[in-house]
CSV table of C-alpha atoms in Angstrom, one decimal:
chain,number,residue,atom,x,y,z
A,28,MET,CA,-123.4,-101.2,74.2
A,29,THR,CA,-122.3,-103.0,71.1
A,30,ARG,CA,-125.3,-103.3,68.6
A,31,ILE,CA,-125.6,-106.4,66.1
A,32,PHE,CA,-127.9,-107.2,63.3
A,33,SER,CA,-128.5,-110.5,61.4
A,34,GLY,CA,-131.3,-112.3,59.5
A,35,VAL,CA,-132.6,-115.3,57.8
A,36,LYS,CA,-134.0,-115.3,54.3
A,37,PRO,CA,-137.4,-117.3,54.0
A,38,THR,CA,-136.7,-119.1,50.8
A,39,GLY,CA,-136.8,-122.6,52.2
A,40,HIS,CA,-137.2,-124.3,55.7
A,41,LEU,CA,-134.4,-123.5,58.1
A,42,THR,CA,-131.8,-126.2,58.2
A,43,LEU,CA,-129.3,-127.8,60.8
A,44,GLY,CA,-126.6,-125.6,58.8
A,45,ASN,CA,-128.7,-122.5,59.7
A,46,TYR,CA,-128.8,-123.3,63.0
A,47,LEU,CA,-125.4,-124.3,63.9
A,48,GLY,CA,-123.7,-121.8,61.7
A,49,ALA,CA,-125.8,-118.8,63.1
A,50,VAL,CA,-129.0,-119.2,65.1
A,51,ARG,CA,-127.8,-121.0,68.1
A,52,GLN,CA,-124.9,-118.6,68.6
A,53,TRP,CA,-127.6,-115.6,68.3
A,54,ALA,CA,-129.6,-117.6,71.2
A,55,GLU,CA,-126.9,-118.5,73.4
A,56,VAL,CA,-124.4,-115.7,73.0
A,57,ASP,CA,-125.2,-112.7,70.8
A,58,GLN,CA,-128.6,-111.7,72.5
A,59,HIS,CA,-127.1,-111.5,75.8
A,60,ARG,CA,-123.9,-109.7,75.0
A,61,ALA,CA,-125.2,-106.9,72.8
A,62,ASP,CA,-128.1,-104.8,71.9
A,63,ALA,CA,-129.3,-107.4,69.3
A,64,LEU,CA,-131.7,-107.5,66.3
A,65,PHE,CA,-132.6,-110.5,64.3
A,66,SER,CA,-134.9,-110.2,61.3
A,67,VAL,CA,-136.7,-112.5,58.8
A,68,VAL,CA,-135.5,-110.8,55.5
A,69,ASP,CA,-138.4,-111.4,53.6
A,70,LEU,CA,-137.8,-108.8,51.0
A,71,HIS,CA,-134.8,-110.7,50.0
A,72,ALA,CA,-137.0,-113.9,49.0
A,73,LEU,CA,-138.3,-111.9,46.1
A,74,THR,CA,-135.2,-111.7,44.0
A,75,VAL,CA,-136.2,-114.8,42.5
A,76,ASP,CA,-139.2,-116.7,41.3
A,77,HIS,CA,-141.4,-117.4,44.1
A,78,ASP,CA,-144.9,-118.3,45.3
A,79,PRO,CA,-146.5,-115.5,47.5
A,80,GLY,CA,-148.2,-118.0,49.8
A,81,ARG,CA,-145.2,-120.0,50.5
A,82,VAL,CA,-143.0,-116.9,51.3
A,83,GLN,CA,-145.6,-115.7,53.7
A,84,ARG,CA,-145.6,-119.4,55.4
A,85,LEU,CA,-141.8,-119.5,55.6
A,86,SER,CA,-141.7,-116.2,57.0
A,87,LYS,CA,-143.9,-117.0,59.6
A,88,GLN,CA,-142.1,-120.6,60.3
A,89,ALA,CA,-138.9,-118.7,60.4
A,90,ALA,CA,-139.9,-116.3,63.0
A,91,THR,CA,-141.3,-119.0,65.1
A,92,LEU,CA,-138.1,-121.3,64.8
A,93,LEU,CA,-136.0,-118.1,65.9
A,94,LEU,CA,-138.1,-117.9,69.0
A,95,ALA,CA,-138.1,-121.7,69.5
A,96,SER,CA,-134.3,-121.5,69.1
A,97,GLY,CA,-134.2,-119.4,72.5
A,98,LEU,CA,-134.5,-115.8,71.2
A,99,ASP,CA,-136.0,-113.8,73.7
A,100,PRO,CA,-138.2,-110.8,72.7
A,101,GLU,CA,-137.6,-109.3,76.2
A,102,VAL,CA,-133.9,-109.5,75.5
A,103,CYS,CA,-133.4,-108.7,71.8
A,104,THR,CA,-135.6,-107.6,69.0
A,105,VAL,CA,-137.2,-110.1,66.6
A,106,PHE,CA,-139.1,-108.7,63.7
A,107,VAL,CA,-139.7,-109.0,59.9
A,108,GLN,CA,-137.9,-106.9,57.5
A,109,SER,CA,-141.0,-105.7,55.3
A,110,HIS,CA,-142.6,-104.4,58.3
A,111,VAL,CA,-140.1,-101.8,58.8
A,112,ASP,CA,-140.2,-99.3,55.8
A,113,GLU,CA,-136.7,-97.8,56.7
A,114,HIS,CA,-135.0,-100.7,55.0
A,115,ALA,CA,-136.6,-99.9,51.6
A,116,ARG,CA,-136.0,-96.2,52.2
A,117,LEU,CA,-132.4,-96.4,52.9
A,118,SER,CA,-131.8,-99.1,50.2
A,119,TYR,CA,-132.5,-96.7,47.5
A,120,LEU,CA,-130.0,-94.1,48.9
A,121,LEU,CA,-127.4,-96.6,48.9
A,122,GLU,CA,-127.9,-97.6,45.4
A,123,CYS,CA,-127.0,-94.0,44.6
A,124,VAL,CA,-123.8,-94.4,46.4
A,125,ALA,CA,-123.0,-98.0,44.9
A,126,THR,CA,-121.6,-98.7,41.7
A,127,ASP,CA,-122.8,-101.1,38.8
A,128,GLY,CA,-119.3,-102.9,38.7
A,129,GLU,CA,-119.5,-103.6,42.6
A,130,MET,CA,-122.8,-105.2,42.1
A,131,ARG,CA,-121.8,-107.3,39.0
A,132,ARG,CA,-118.7,-108.7,41.0
A,133,MET,CA,-120.8,-110.2,44.0
A,134,ILE,CA,-120.4,-113.9,43.7
A,135,GLN,CA,-124.0,-115.0,44.0
A,136,TYR,CA,-125.1,-112.6,41.3
A,137,LYS,CA,-122.3,-113.8,38.9
A,138,GLU,CA,-123.2,-117.6,39.7
A,139,LYS,CA,-127.0,-117.3,39.4
A,140,SER,CA,-127.1,-115.1,36.4
A,141,ALA,CA,-124.7,-117.3,34.6
A,142,ARG,CA,-126.7,-120.2,35.2
A,143,GLU,CA,-130.0,-118.4,33.9
A,144,ARG,CA,-127.9,-117.3,30.8
A,145,GLU,CA,-127.1,-120.9,30.2
A,146,ARG,CA,-130.8,-121.8,30.1
A,147,GLY,CA,-131.6,-118.8,27.8
A,148,GLY,CA,-133.3,-116.7,30.5
A,149,SER,CA,-132.4,-113.6,32.7
A,150,VAL,CA,-132.4,-112.9,36.6
A,151,ARG,CA,-134.4,-110.2,38.1
A,152,LEU,CA,-132.7,-106.9,38.7
A,153,SER,CA,-133.4,-107.1,42.5
A,154,LEU,CA,-130.8,-110.1,42.4
A,155,LEU,CA,-128.3,-107.4,41.3
A,156,THR,CA,-129.1,-104.8,43.8
A,157,TYR,CA,-130.0,-106.9,46.8
A,158,PRO,CA,-126.8,-106.5,48.4
A,159,VAL,CA,-127.4,-103.0,48.6
A,160,LEU,CA,-130.8,-103.9,50.5
A,161,MET,CA,-128.7,-106.1,52.8
A,162,ALA,CA,-126.3,-103.2,53.4
A,163,ALA,CA,-129.4,-101.1,54.5
A,164,ASP,CA,-130.6,-103.6,56.8
A,165,ILE,CA,-127.3,-103.2,58.6
A,166,LEU,CA,-126.5,-99.6,58.4
A,167,ALA,CA,-130.2,-98.5,59.4
A,168,TYR,CA,-129.6,-99.7,62.8
A,169,ARG,CA,-126.0,-98.4,63.2
A,170,ALA,CA,-124.9,-101.9,63.9
A,171,ASP,CA,-121.4,-102.6,65.1
A,172,GLU,CA,-121.1,-106.4,64.2
A,173,VAL,CA,-122.9,-108.7,61.9
A,174,PRO,CA,-122.8,-112.4,62.9
A,175,VAL,CA,-122.5,-114.3,59.4
A,176,GLY,CA,-121.1,-117.5,57.7
A,177,ASP,CA,-118.0,-117.3,55.5
A,178,ASP,CA,-120.2,-117.3,52.6
A,179,GLN,CA,-121.7,-113.8,53.4
A,180,THR,CA,-118.4,-111.7,54.3
A,181,GLN,CA,-118.4,-110.2,50.7
A,182,HIS,CA,-121.8,-108.7,51.5
A,183,VAL,CA,-120.4,-107.3,54.7
A,184,GLU,CA,-117.3,-106.0,53.2
A,185,LEU,CA,-119.6,-104.2,50.5
A,186,THR,CA,-121.6,-102.8,53.6
A,187,ARG,CA,-118.4,-101.4,54.8
A,188,ASP,CA,-117.5,-99.9,51.7
A,189,LEU,CA,-120.9,-98.1,51.2
A,190,ALA,CA,-120.7,-96.7,54.8
A,191,VAL,CA,-117.3,-95.4,54.4
A,192,ARG,CA,-118.0,-93.9,51.0
A,193,PHE,CA,-121.4,-92.4,52.2
A,194,ASN,CA,-119.6,-90.8,55.2
A,195,GLN,CA,-116.9,-89.2,53.2
A,196,ARG,CA,-119.1,-87.6,50.7
A,197,TYR,CA,-121.9,-86.7,52.9
A,198,GLY,CA,-120.8,-86.3,56.3
A,199,HIS,CA,-120.7,-89.0,59.2
A,200,THR,CA,-123.9,-90.8,59.2
A,201,PHE,CA,-123.3,-94.6,59.7
A,202,VAL,CA,-121.3,-97.0,61.7
A,203,VAL,CA,-118.9,-99.1,59.8
A,204,PRO,CA,-119.7,-102.7,60.9
A,205,ARG,CA,-117.6,-105.7,60.8
A,206,ALA,CA,-118.4,-109.4,60.3
A,207,THR,CA,-118.0,-111.8,63.2
A,208,PRO,CA,-118.2,-115.5,62.1
A,209,PRO,CA,-118.9,-118.1,64.5
A,210,ALA,CA,-115.8,-120.2,65.7
A,211,VAL,CA,-117.2,-123.8,65.1
A,212,ALA,CA,-119.4,-125.1,62.2
A,213,ALA,CA,-119.4,-121.8,60.2
A,214,ARG,CA,-120.5,-123.8,57.2
A,215,VAL,CA,-122.2,-126.8,57.4
A,216,MET,CA,-122.1,-128.7,54.1
A,217,ASP,CA,-124.6,-131.0,52.3
A,218,LEU,CA,-124.5,-134.6,53.5
A,219,GLN,CA,-124.9,-135.7,49.8
A,220,ASP,CA,-122.5,-133.3,48.4
A,221,PRO,CA,-120.1,-132.2,51.3
A,222,THR,CA,-118.4,-129.7,48.9
A,223,SER,CA,-121.4,-127.6,48.8
A,224,LYS,CA,-123.0,-125.6,51.5
A,225,MET,CA,-126.2,-127.2,53.0
A,226,GLY,CA,-128.9,-124.9,51.6
A,227,LYS,CA,-132.3,-124.4,52.6
A,228,SER,CA,-133.5,-124.2,49.0
A,229,HIS,CA,-131.9,-126.8,47.2
A,230,ASP,CA,-134.2,-129.0,45.1
A,231,ASN,CA,-133.0,-132.3,46.4
A,232,GLY,CA,-133.3,-132.3,50.4
A,233,ALA,CA,-131.6,-135.8,50.8
A,234,GLY,CA,-128.5,-134.1,52.0
A,235,ILE,CA,-130.2,-131.5,54.1
A,236,VAL,CA,-131.3,-131.8,57.8
A,237,TYR,CA,-134.2,-129.4,58.3
A,238,LEU,CA,-134.8,-128.3,61.8
A,239,LEU,CA,-138.3,-129.8,61.7
A,240,ASP,CA,-137.4,-133.1,60.3
A,241,GLU,CA,-138.7,-136.0,62.5
A,242,PRO,CA,-136.2,-137.9,64.4
A,243,ASP,CA,-136.3,-141.0,62.2
A,244,VAL,CA,-135.9,-138.7,58.9
A,245,VAL,CA,-132.8,-137.1,60.7
A,246,ARG,CA,-131.2,-140.4,61.5
A,247,LYS,CA,-131.8,-141.7,57.8
A,248,LYS,CA,-130.1,-138.7,56.2
A,249,ILE,CA,-127.1,-138.8,58.3
A,250,LEU,CA,-126.6,-142.5,58.1
A,251,ARG,CA,-126.8,-142.3,54.3
A,252,ALA,CA,-124.2,-139.4,54.2
A,253,VAL,CA,-121.6,-139.4,51.6
A,254,THR,CA,-118.2,-140.4,53.0
A,255,ASP,CA,-114.9,-140.8,51.5
A,256,SER,CA,-112.3,-143.5,50.4
A,257,GLY,CA,-110.1,-145.1,53.0
A,258,ALA,CA,-111.3,-146.2,56.5
A,259,GLU,CA,-109.8,-143.7,58.7
A,260,VAL,CA,-112.0,-141.4,60.6
A,261,GLU,CA,-109.8,-138.4,60.5
A,262,TYR,CA,-110.4,-134.5,60.0
A,263,ASP,CA,-108.9,-133.3,56.7
A,264,ARG,CA,-111.2,-130.9,54.8
A,265,GLU,CA,-109.5,-131.3,51.4
A,266,ALA,CA,-108.8,-135.2,51.4
A,267,LYS,CA,-111.8,-136.2,53.3
A,268,PRO,CA,-114.7,-133.6,52.9
A,269,GLY,CA,-117.5,-136.0,53.9
A,270,VAL,CA,-115.9,-137.5,57.0
A,271,SER,CA,-114.7,-134.0,58.2
A,272,ASN,CA,-118.4,-132.5,57.6
A,273,LEU,CA,-119.7,-135.1,59.9
A,274,LEU,CA,-117.0,-134.5,62.4
A,275,GLU,CA,-117.8,-130.6,62.3
A,276,ILE,CA,-121.5,-131.4,63.0
A,277,LEU,CA,-120.9,-133.6,65.9
A,278,ALA,CA,-118.3,-131.5,67.4
A,279,ALA,CA,-120.9,-128.3,67.0
A,280,CYS,CA,-123.5,-130.6,68.6
A,281,GLU,CA,-121.2,-131.5,71.7
A,282,GLY,CA,-119.2,-128.3,72.0
A,283,GLY,CA,-116.0,-129.8,71.1
A,284,ASN,CA,-113.7,-129.5,68.2
A,285,PRO,CA,-113.7,-131.8,64.9
A,286,GLU,CA,-109.8,-132.2,65.2
A,287,GLY,CA,-110.2,-133.7,68.6
A,288,LEU,CA,-112.6,-136.2,67.4
A,289,SER,CA,-110.1,-137.7,64.8
A,290,GLY,CA,-109.3,-141.3,65.7
A,291,VAL,CA,-112.3,-141.6,68.3
A,292,TYR,CA,-114.7,-143.6,66.2
A,293,GLU,CA,-113.2,-146.9,64.6
A,294,SER,CA,-115.4,-146.6,61.3
A,295,TYR,CA,-117.6,-144.4,59.2
A,296,GLY,CA,-120.8,-146.2,60.4
A,297,ALA,CA,-120.0,-145.5,64.1
A,298,LEU,CA,-119.3,-141.8,63.4
A,299,LYS,CA,-122.5,-141.5,61.3
A,300,LYS,CA,-124.6,-143.2,64.3
A,301,ALA,CA,-123.1,-141.0,66.9
A,302,THR,CA,-123.7,-137.8,64.6
A,303,ALA,CA,-127.2,-138.7,64.0
A,304,GLU,CA,-128.2,-139.2,67.8
A,305,ALA,CA,-126.2,-136.2,68.6
A,306,VAL,CA,-128.3,-134.1,66.1
A,307,VAL,CA,-131.6,-135.6,67.2
A,308,GLU,CA,-130.9,-134.8,70.7
A,309,LEU,CA,-129.9,-131.1,69.8
A,310,LEU,CA,-133.1,-130.7,68.1
A,311,ALA,CA,-135.5,-132.2,70.5
A,312,PRO,CA,-136.0,-129.1,72.5
A,313,LEU,CA,-136.4,-126.7,69.6
A,314,GLN,CA,-139.1,-128.9,67.9
A,315,LYS,CA,-140.9,-129.3,71.4
A,316,ARG,CA,-140.9,-125.3,71.7
A,317,HIS,CA,-141.8,-124.9,68.0
A,318,LYS,CA,-144.9,-127.0,68.6
A,319,GLU,CA,-146.0,-124.8,71.6
A,320,LEU,CA,-145.4,-121.5,69.6
A,321,VAL,CA,-147.4,-122.8,66.6
A,322,ALA,CA,-150.2,-123.5,68.9
A,323,ASP,CA,-150.2,-119.7,70.1
A,324,THR,CA,-150.1,-117.8,67.1
A,325,ALA,CA,-151.3,-114.7,68.7
A,326,TYR,CA,-148.1,-114.5,70.9
A,327,VAL,CA,-145.9,-114.6,67.7
A,328,GLU,CA,-147.9,-112.1,65.9
A,329,GLU,CA,-147.5,-109.8,69.1
A,330,VAL,CA,-143.8,-110.6,69.3
A,331,LEU,CA,-143.3,-109.4,65.6
A,332,ARG,CA,-145.4,-106.4,66.0
A,333,ARG,CA,-143.6,-105.2,69.0
A,334,GLY,CA,-140.3,-106.2,67.4
A,335,ALA,CA,-141.1,-104.0,64.3
A,336,GLU,CA,-142.1,-101.0,66.5
A,337,ARG,CA,-138.8,-101.2,68.4
A,338,ALA,CA,-136.8,-102.0,65.1
A,339,ARG,CA,-138.5,-98.7,63.6
A,340,GLU,CA,-137.6,-96.5,66.4
A,341,MET,CA,-134.0,-97.5,66.1
A,342,ALA,CA,-133.7,-97.0,62.3
A,343,LYS,CA,-135.7,-93.9,61.6
A,344,PRO,CA,-133.4,-91.4,63.1
A,345,THR,CA,-130.6,-92.6,61.1
A,346,VAL,CA,-132.3,-93.3,57.7
A,347,ASP,CA,-133.9,-89.7,58.2
A,348,ALA,CA,-130.3,-88.3,58.8
A,349,ALA,CA,-129.0,-90.0,55.7
A,350,TYR,CA,-131.9,-88.4,53.8
A,351,ARG,CA,-130.7,-84.9,55.1
A,352,ALA,CA,-127.4,-85.6,54.5
A,353,ILE,CA,-127.6,-86.8,50.8
A,354,GLY,CA,-129.5,-83.5,49.8
A,355,LEU,CA,-133.3,-84.3,50.1
A,356,LEU,CA,-135.8,-81.8,51.7
A,357,PRO,CA,-137.3,-83.0,55.1
A,358,ALA,CA,-140.8,-83.7,55.1
A,359,ALA,CA,-143.2,-81.0,56.5
C-alpha cells in the first residue's frame, strides 16, 4: 500500500491556506487512499527565536485542528514529531550525506539569512540544516508520496537526492519519495498582498484568515481584501493577482475551478461577499469539532500517544538499518 507523510509546523495559528492547500486533502482523500502519517513537526519550530510555552500551545492546537479537520486516528497516524526519537537520529546521518552547498542553496535559508544580515544579525545553524531533518521525517517512514504545496517541492527534491545518494553509497535503505501537490488552491495568497503566500507567522494578520477566526472576522478580512485595477472579475494570476486569489479560494470552497468563475460575478464586491460566505460555511463544522476536542483534552493526548507509538514502530527498523548501513555498531 502506498505510504504518505506530511506535517504542519507550529510557528503560528493554522490558516485557510494551510487547510485548502493541504489539510483538507489529507482528511478527504489521502488518509483513505494510503497508509498515511501526519505530524505536528515541532522540532522545525525551533529554527527561529521562539517562546517555549507558545510552541507547546500551538503544537497542541495544531494537533487538535488536524483531528477537527477530519483526520481519523483509526484510519491514519497523527503524532508529534518530537515524540519519536527516530527523526533526530536519522537527521544526523543525513547531515553526513548532505553537502554545505546544497543547504545554502535552499530558498528559505537564503531569504531568511539575507534579511538577518541586513539587520546586522545571524540565523541559527538549525535553519541551515532543517531541510535535512525534513528529509529524515519522510525517509524514516519509507514514504512513497509527500503531499506538499509548490513552495515545498524543493525540500522534497533534496529528500530524493539524499535518499538516492545514501542508497548508492551504503546500500539500498530508503524509498525515494515524490511530491504530490494538490490540484486546486495549492498556494492561497495573503488577502492584503496577493503576491505573497498566506503564511501563519506573518506579523500583520489582516490578510490572513485563521481557521479559528470568528465568522464576522472572516467576513471583515475578505471584504477588505486587496483587488486590482479595472472592474472585470476574471482569472488572471499575472494581471489580476487579487481577484484571482479570491476566485481560487471560492473555487476551492465550492469544489469548482477558478477559470469557470470568471465572469460569473458582476463586481469585486459581489465576489468578495460570495467568497466570505463560502469560507464561513466551510470553516463552521471544523470550528464546532475543535471546540468539542478542546473540551476533551484526554482524548487528544491519548491519540497523540498512540500515534507516536505507531510511528515509532514504523520508523525504527528503517533508521536502525541506516545506522548499520553507514557503518555504526549496533547496540548490544
